[in-house]
Coordinates of N, CA and C in Angstrom, one line a residue:
M1 N -64.9 -99.3 50.2 CA -65.4 -99.3 51.1 C -64.7 -97.7 52.0
H2 N -65.9 -96.9 51.9 CA -65.1 -95.1 52.1 C -65.0 -94.9 53.7
T3 N -64.2 -94.3 54.1 CA -63.7 -93.9 55.6 C -64.2 -92.9 55.4
L4 N -64.8 -92.2 57.2 CA -65.1 -91.3 57.0 C -63.8 -90.2 58.4
V5 N -63.4 -89.1 57.6 CA -63.1 -88.1 58.4 C -63.8 -87.6 59.7
E6 N -63.7 -87.3 60.7 CA -63.8 -86.4 61.5 C -63.8 -84.8 61.2
Q7 N -65.0 -84.2 61.2 CA -64.9 -83.0 60.6 C -64.7 -82.0 61.7
I8 N -63.8 -81.2 61.4 CA -63.2 -80.6 63.2 C -63.6 -78.9 62.9
F9 N -64.4 -78.4 63.7 CA -64.3 -76.7 63.7 C -63.5 -75.8 64.7
F10 N -63.0 -75.0 64.1 CA -61.9 -74.1 64.7 C -62.0 -72.5 64.8
S11 N -62.8 -72.0 66.1 CA -62.9 -71.1 66.2 C -61.8 -70.0 65.4
D12 N -62.7 -68.7 65.3 CA -61.7 -67.6 65.1 C -61.0 -67.2 66.2
I13 N -59.5 -67.7 66.5 CA -58.8 -67.3 67.0 C -58.4 -65.7 67.4
E14 N -58.3 -64.8 66.5 CA -57.9 -63.7 66.7 C -59.6 -63.0 66.6
K15 N -60.6 -63.0 67.1 CA -61.8 -62.7 67.2 C -61.7 -62.9 69.1
E16 N -61.1 -64.5 69.7 CA -61.5 -64.9 71.2 C -60.3 -64.3 71.5
L17 N -59.3 -63.7 70.8 CA -58.2 -63.3 71.8 C -58.4 -61.9 71.3
V18 N -59.3 -60.8 70.4 CA -59.6 -60.0 70.8 C -60.9 -59.1 72.4
D19 N -61.4 -60.3 71.9 CA -62.4 -61.1 73.6 C -61.4 -60.3 74.9
L20 N -61.4 -61.7 74.3 CA -60.0 -61.4 76.4 C -59.3 -59.9 76.1
L21 N -58.9 -59.8 75.2 CA -57.8 -58.9 75.3 C -58.7 -57.4 75.7
V22 N -59.8 -57.1 75.1 CA -60.7 -56.0 75.0 C -60.9 -56.2 76.7
A23 N -61.6 -57.8 77.1 CA -62.1 -57.7 78.4 C -61.4 -57.1 79.7
R24 N -59.5 -57.0 79.4 CA -58.5 -57.5 80.7 C -58.0 -56.1 80.7
L25 N -58.1 -55.2 79.3 CA -57.4 -54.0 78.7 C -58.2 -52.6 78.5
G26 N -59.3 -52.7 78.1 CA -60.4 -51.8 78.1 C -61.0 -52.0 79.7
G27 N -61.5 -50.3 79.6 CA -61.9 -49.6 80.1 C -61.0 -49.3 82.3
S28 N -59.8 -49.5 81.4 CA -58.7 -48.7 82.3 C -59.0 -46.8 81.6
P29 N -58.2 -46.5 82.7 CA -57.6 -45.1 81.7 C -56.8 -44.9 80.9
G30 N -57.3 -44.2 79.8 CA -56.0 -44.7 78.0 C -56.2 -45.0 77.7
A31 N -57.9 -45.7 77.5 CA -58.0 -47.1 77.1 C -57.5 -47.5 76.0
T32 N -57.2 -48.9 75.9 CA -56.8 -49.7 74.9 C -58.0 -50.0 73.7
T33 N -57.7 -49.6 72.0 CA -58.3 -50.5 71.3 C -57.6 -51.4 71.1
V34 N -58.6 -52.7 70.9 CA -57.8 -53.8 70.3 C -58.7 -54.3 69.0
V35 N -58.2 -54.2 67.9 CA -59.2 -54.3 66.8 C -58.0 -55.4 65.8
T36 N -58.2 -56.0 65.0 CA -58.2 -56.8 63.7 C -57.3 -55.9 62.6
K37 N -58.2 -55.2 62.4 CA -58.1 -54.0 61.5 C -57.9 -52.5 61.6
V38 N -57.0 -52.3 61.6 CA -56.8 -50.9 61.8 C -57.7 -49.7 61.1
P39 N -58.6 -48.9 61.9 CA -59.3 -48.9 61.3 C -59.1 -47.1 61.2
D40 N -59.4 -46.6 61.2 CA -59.3 -44.9 59.9 C -60.0 -44.0 60.8
P41 N -60.0 -43.0 61.6 CA -58.2 -42.8 62.2 C -58.3 -43.9 62.8
R42 N -57.0 -44.2 62.8 CA -56.0 -45.1 63.7 C -55.9 -44.4 65.2
P43 N -56.3 -45.3 66.4 CA -55.9 -44.8 67.9 C -54.9 -44.7 68.0
S44 N -54.8 -43.6 69.4 CA -53.8 -43.7 69.6 C -53.0 -44.5 70.6
R45 N -53.7 -45.3 71.5 CA -53.6 -46.3 71.9 C -54.1 -47.7 71.5
M46 N -53.3 -48.7 70.4 CA -54.1 -50.0 70.1 C -52.9 -51.5 70.0
V47 N -53.8 -51.8 70.3 CA -53.1 -53.9 69.9 C -54.0 -54.8 69.0
R48 N -53.3 -54.5 67.6 CA -53.9 -55.0 66.6 C -53.2 -57.2 66.6
V49 N -54.5 -57.2 66.6 CA -53.9 -59.2 66.6 C -53.9 -59.5 65.2
I50 N -53.3 -60.0 64.8 CA -53.1 -61.0 63.1 C -52.2 -62.2 63.1
R51 N -53.5 -62.9 62.8 CA -52.9 -64.5 63.0 C -52.7 -64.5 61.5
N52 N -51.2 -65.5 61.7 CA -50.1 -65.6 60.5 C -49.1 -66.6 60.8
D53 N -49.3 -67.4 60.2 CA -49.3 -69.0 60.5 C -48.2 -69.3 59.4
R54 N -48.0 -67.6 58.3 CA -47.2 -67.8 57.2 C -45.9 -68.0 57.8
K55 N -45.5 -66.9 59.3 CA -43.9 -66.7 59.8 C -43.7 -68.1 60.1
S56 N -42.0 -68.5 59.9 CA -41.8 -69.6 60.2 C -41.4 -70.2 62.0
R57 N -42.0 -71.1 62.0 CA -41.4 -72.2 62.8 C -40.5 -73.1 63.2
L58 N -39.6 -72.9 64.6 CA -38.6 -74.1 64.5 C -38.8 -75.1 65.0
D59 N -39.9 -76.0 64.6 CA -40.1 -76.9 65.3 C -40.7 -78.0 63.9
V60 N -40.5 -79.5 64.7 CA -40.9 -80.6 63.2 C -41.7 -80.5 62.4
E61 N -42.7 -80.0 62.8 CA -44.0 -80.5 61.2 C -43.4 -79.3 60.5
D62 N -43.0 -78.1 60.6 CA -42.8 -77.4 59.6 C -41.4 -77.4 59.3
R63 N -40.6 -78.2 60.4 CA -39.5 -78.0 59.3 C -39.5 -79.4 58.0
E64 N -40.6 -80.4 58.5 CA -40.6 -81.8 57.8 C -41.6 -81.4 56.6
G65 N -42.5 -80.7 57.1 CA -43.7 -80.1 55.7 C -44.7 -81.1 56.6
R66 N -45.0 -81.6 57.8 CA -45.7 -82.2 58.2 C -46.5 -82.0 59.2
R67 N -47.6 -82.7 59.0 CA -48.7 -82.7 61.1 C -48.8 -83.1 61.6
G68 N -49.6 -83.7 62.5 CA -48.8 -84.6 63.6 C -50.6 -85.4 63.2
A69 N -50.9 -86.2 63.9 CA -51.8 -87.3 64.2 C -52.9 -86.4 64.3
Q70 N -52.7 -85.8 65.3 CA -54.0 -85.2 66.5 C -55.1 -84.0 65.4
L71 N -55.7 -84.4 64.6 CA -56.1 -82.9 63.8 C -57.4 -82.4 64.7
I72 N -57.5 -82.5 65.5 CA -58.5 -81.5 66.6 C -57.9 -80.5 67.1
L73 N -56.2 -80.8 67.1 CA -55.1 -79.2 67.6 C -54.8 -79.0 66.1
D74 N -55.0 -77.3 66.7 CA -54.6 -76.2 65.9 C -53.8 -75.6 66.1
R75 N -52.8 -75.1 65.6 CA -51.6 -74.5 65.9 C -51.2 -73.0 65.3
P76 N -52.5 -71.7 65.9 CA -51.8 -70.4 65.1 C -50.7 -69.8 65.8
R77 N -50.2 -68.7 64.8 CA -49.7 -68.7 65.2 C -49.8 -66.8 65.2
V78 N -49.7 -66.1 66.2 CA -50.6 -64.7 66.6 C -49.4 -63.5 66.3
V79 N -50.0 -62.5 65.9 CA -49.2 -61.6 66.0 C -49.8 -60.5 66.2
F80 N -49.1 -60.0 67.8 CA -49.6 -58.5 68.8 C -48.8 -57.0 67.9
E81 N -49.2 -56.5 67.8 CA -49.0 -55.4 67.0 C -49.4 -54.0 68.2
C82 N -48.6 -53.6 69.1 CA -49.3 -52.7 70.2 C -48.3 -51.6 69.6
T83 N -49.2 -50.7 69.7 CA -48.9 -49.2 69.8 C -49.1 -48.3 70.7
D84 N -48.0 -47.2 71.0 CA -48.7 -46.3 71.2 C -48.2 -45.0 71.9
D85 N -48.7 -43.8 70.9 CA -48.1 -42.3 70.8 C -48.1 -42.0 72.1
A86 N -48.2 -41.8 72.9 CA -47.8 -41.6 74.9 C -46.7 -41.7 74.5
G87 N -45.9 -43.1 73.9 CA -44.4 -43.8 74.7 C -45.0 -44.8 75.4
G88 N -45.9 -44.9 75.6 CA -45.8 -47.0 76.5 C -46.0 -48.0 75.1
A89 N -45.9 -48.3 74.5 CA -46.0 -48.9 73.6 C -45.3 -50.4 74.1
A90 N -44.3 -50.2 74.9 CA -43.0 -51.4 75.4 C -44.0 -51.6 76.6
E91 N -44.5 -50.9 77.7 CA -45.4 -51.3 79.1 C -46.6 -52.2 78.3
L92 N -47.1 -51.2 77.2 CA -48.4 -52.0 76.5 C -48.4 -53.4 76.2
A93 N -47.3 -54.3 75.4 CA -46.6 -55.1 75.1 C -46.8 -56.0 76.3
A94 N -46.1 -55.7 77.3 CA -45.4 -56.2 78.6 C -46.9 -56.9 79.2
K95 N -47.7 -55.7 79.2 CA -49.0 -56.5 79.6 C -49.8 -57.3 78.6
V96 N -49.8 -57.6 77.2 CA -50.1 -57.9 76.2 C -49.6 -59.4 76.7
R97 N -48.6 -59.0 76.3 CA -47.9 -60.4 76.3 C -47.5 -61.5 77.7
G98 N -48.1 -61.1 79.3 CA -48.4 -61.4 80.1 C -49.6 -62.0 80.4
I99 N -50.7 -61.3 79.5 CA -52.4 -61.7 79.5 C -52.3 -63.1 78.8
V100 N -51.6 -62.9 77.3 CA -52.2 -63.9 76.9 C -50.9 -65.2 77.1
N101 N -49.7 -65.0 77.9 CA -49.0 -66.6 78.5 C -49.8 -67.2 79.4
A102 N -50.5 -66.5 80.1 CA -51.3 -66.8 81.7 C -52.8 -67.8 81.4
T103 N -52.9 -67.5 79.6 CA -54.0 -68.1 79.6 C -54.2 -70.0 79.2
A104 N -52.7 -70.7 79.5 CA -52.7 -71.9 79.2 C -52.1 -72.8 80.4
P105 N -52.3 -73.7 80.3 CA -53.6 -73.9 79.9 C -54.9 -73.5 80.3
G106 N -56.0 -73.4 79.7 CA -57.3 -72.6 80.2 C -57.9 -72.7 79.0
Y107 N -58.9 -71.7 78.6 CA -60.1 -71.4 77.8 C -59.9 -69.5 77.6
I108 N -59.7 -69.8 76.1 CA -59.7 -67.9 76.1 C -60.9 -68.4 75.4
G109 N -61.4 -67.1 75.3 CA -63.6 -67.2 75.3 C -63.9 -68.8 75.5
T110 N -64.7 -69.5 74.4 CA -65.0 -70.5 74.1 C -63.5 -71.9 73.6
V111 N -62.5 -71.2 73.2 CA -61.1 -72.0 72.6 C -60.3 -72.3 73.7
W112 N -60.6 -73.6 73.9 CA -59.9 -74.5 74.8 C -58.1 -74.6 74.2
C113 N -57.3 -73.9 75.7 CA -55.7 -73.5 75.1 C -54.9 -74.3 75.6
D114 N -54.8 -75.4 75.2 CA -53.3 -76.6 75.6 C -52.0 -76.0 76.5
H115 N -51.8 -74.8 74.7 CA -50.1 -74.4 75.2 C -49.5 -73.0 74.1
V116 N -49.3 -72.5 75.2 CA -48.5 -71.3 75.0 C -47.5 -70.9 74.4
E117 N -46.7 -70.8 73.6 CA -44.8 -70.9 73.7 C -44.7 -69.3 72.7
D118 N -44.4 -68.8 74.0 CA -44.0 -66.7 73.5 C -43.1 -67.6 72.4
A119 N -42.5 -67.0 71.2 CA -41.8 -66.1 70.1 C -41.4 -65.3 70.1
G120 N -41.3 -64.4 71.3 CA -40.4 -63.7 71.1 C -41.2 -62.1 71.0
E121 N -40.5 -60.9 71.5 CA -41.1 -59.4 71.4 C -39.8 -58.6 70.4
E122 N -40.7 -57.4 69.6 CA -39.4 -56.8 68.6 C -39.8 -55.6 68.9
N123 N -39.3 -54.7 69.1 CA -39.5 -53.4 69.1 C -39.4 -52.9 67.8
D124 N -40.6 -52.2 66.8 CA -40.9 -52.3 65.7 C -42.1 -51.2 65.4
T125 N -40.5 -50.2 65.7 CA -41.7 -48.3 65.4 C -42.3 -48.9 63.9
D126 N -44.0 -48.1 63.6 CA -44.6 -48.4 62.5 C -43.9 -47.5 61.1
P127 N -43.2 -48.6 60.3 CA -42.4 -47.4 58.9 C -43.9 -46.1 58.4
V128 N -45.2 -46.6 58.2 CA -45.6 -45.3 58.2 C -46.0 -44.8 58.9
T129 N -46.6 -44.5 60.0 CA -47.0 -43.3 60.7 C -46.2 -43.3 61.7
A130 N -44.4 -44.0 61.8 CA -43.5 -43.7 62.7 C -44.1 -43.3 64.8
A131 N -45.2 -44.2 64.3 CA -45.4 -44.5 66.0 C -44.9 -45.6 66.7
P132 N -44.9 -45.5 67.7 CA -43.9 -46.7 68.3 C -44.2 -47.6 68.1
R133 N -44.1 -49.1 68.1 CA -44.8 -50.3 68.3 C -43.9 -51.3 68.6
Y134 N -44.5 -51.5 69.4 CA -44.0 -53.5 69.9 C -44.8 -54.3 69.3
T135 N -43.8 -55.3 68.7 CA -44.7 -56.7 68.2 C -44.4 -57.7 69.3
I136 N -45.4 -58.6 69.1 CA -44.8 -59.9 69.9 C -45.0 -60.9 69.0
V137 N -45.3 -62.3 69.4 CA -44.9 -63.2 68.3 C -45.4 -64.3 69.2
T138 N -46.5 -65.2 69.4 CA -47.4 -65.7 69.6 C -47.2 -67.0 69.1
D139 N -47.0 -68.8 69.5 CA -47.5 -69.7 68.8 C -48.6 -71.0 70.1
L140 N -49.6 -70.3 69.7 CA -50.7 -71.3 70.2 C -51.0 -73.0 69.9
I141 N -51.7 -73.5 71.4 CA -52.1 -74.6 70.8 C -53.3 -75.0 71.3
V142 N -54.0 -74.8 70.1 CA -56.1 -74.7 71.0 C -56.6 -76.4 70.0
R143 N -57.9 -76.5 70.7 CA -58.5 -77.5 70.3 C -59.9 -77.3 69.6
G144 N -59.9 -77.9 68.5 CA -61.3 -77.7 67.9 C -62.1 -78.5 68.6
K145 N -62.8 -78.7 67.5 CA -64.6 -79.1 68.1 C -65.1 -80.3 66.8
V146 N -65.1 -81.8 67.1 CA -65.4 -82.4 66.3 C -67.1 -81.9 65.9
L147 N -67.6 -82.0 64.7 CA -68.8 -81.3 64.0 C -69.5 -82.3 64.2
A148 N -70.9 -82.9 65.0 CA -71.5 -84.0 65.2 C -72.8 -83.8 63.7

């Protein structure tokens, strides 16, 4: 007898976060460009959203190399790189951090987010362009959808 395992669909959390930040940061004076890939030419004020699950976490699932029984949950680690050539990178990072931390519990676009764990912020000047940059690392717990 073959056991059927539910097929779970997880939305593109980078896209959902980009859409959220565009809606919350866009349209203001000195508008912020929100992207997953840095365009050429690079905008002077920008937030880059990157899923990076390879950055280590400090919880039992990663330490012991196992995943919890709830396969409907995804645990993306997301990095937000906030740059502003006019010197407002720290302020931009504070806004992004506040927006993201306020999402749970609740929806990020079409994705239900159970929990946001703020893993920290770093003053991280871009080594290539020397642009002022602050990096925020956030762990999310989001829910997938069972495919019928």
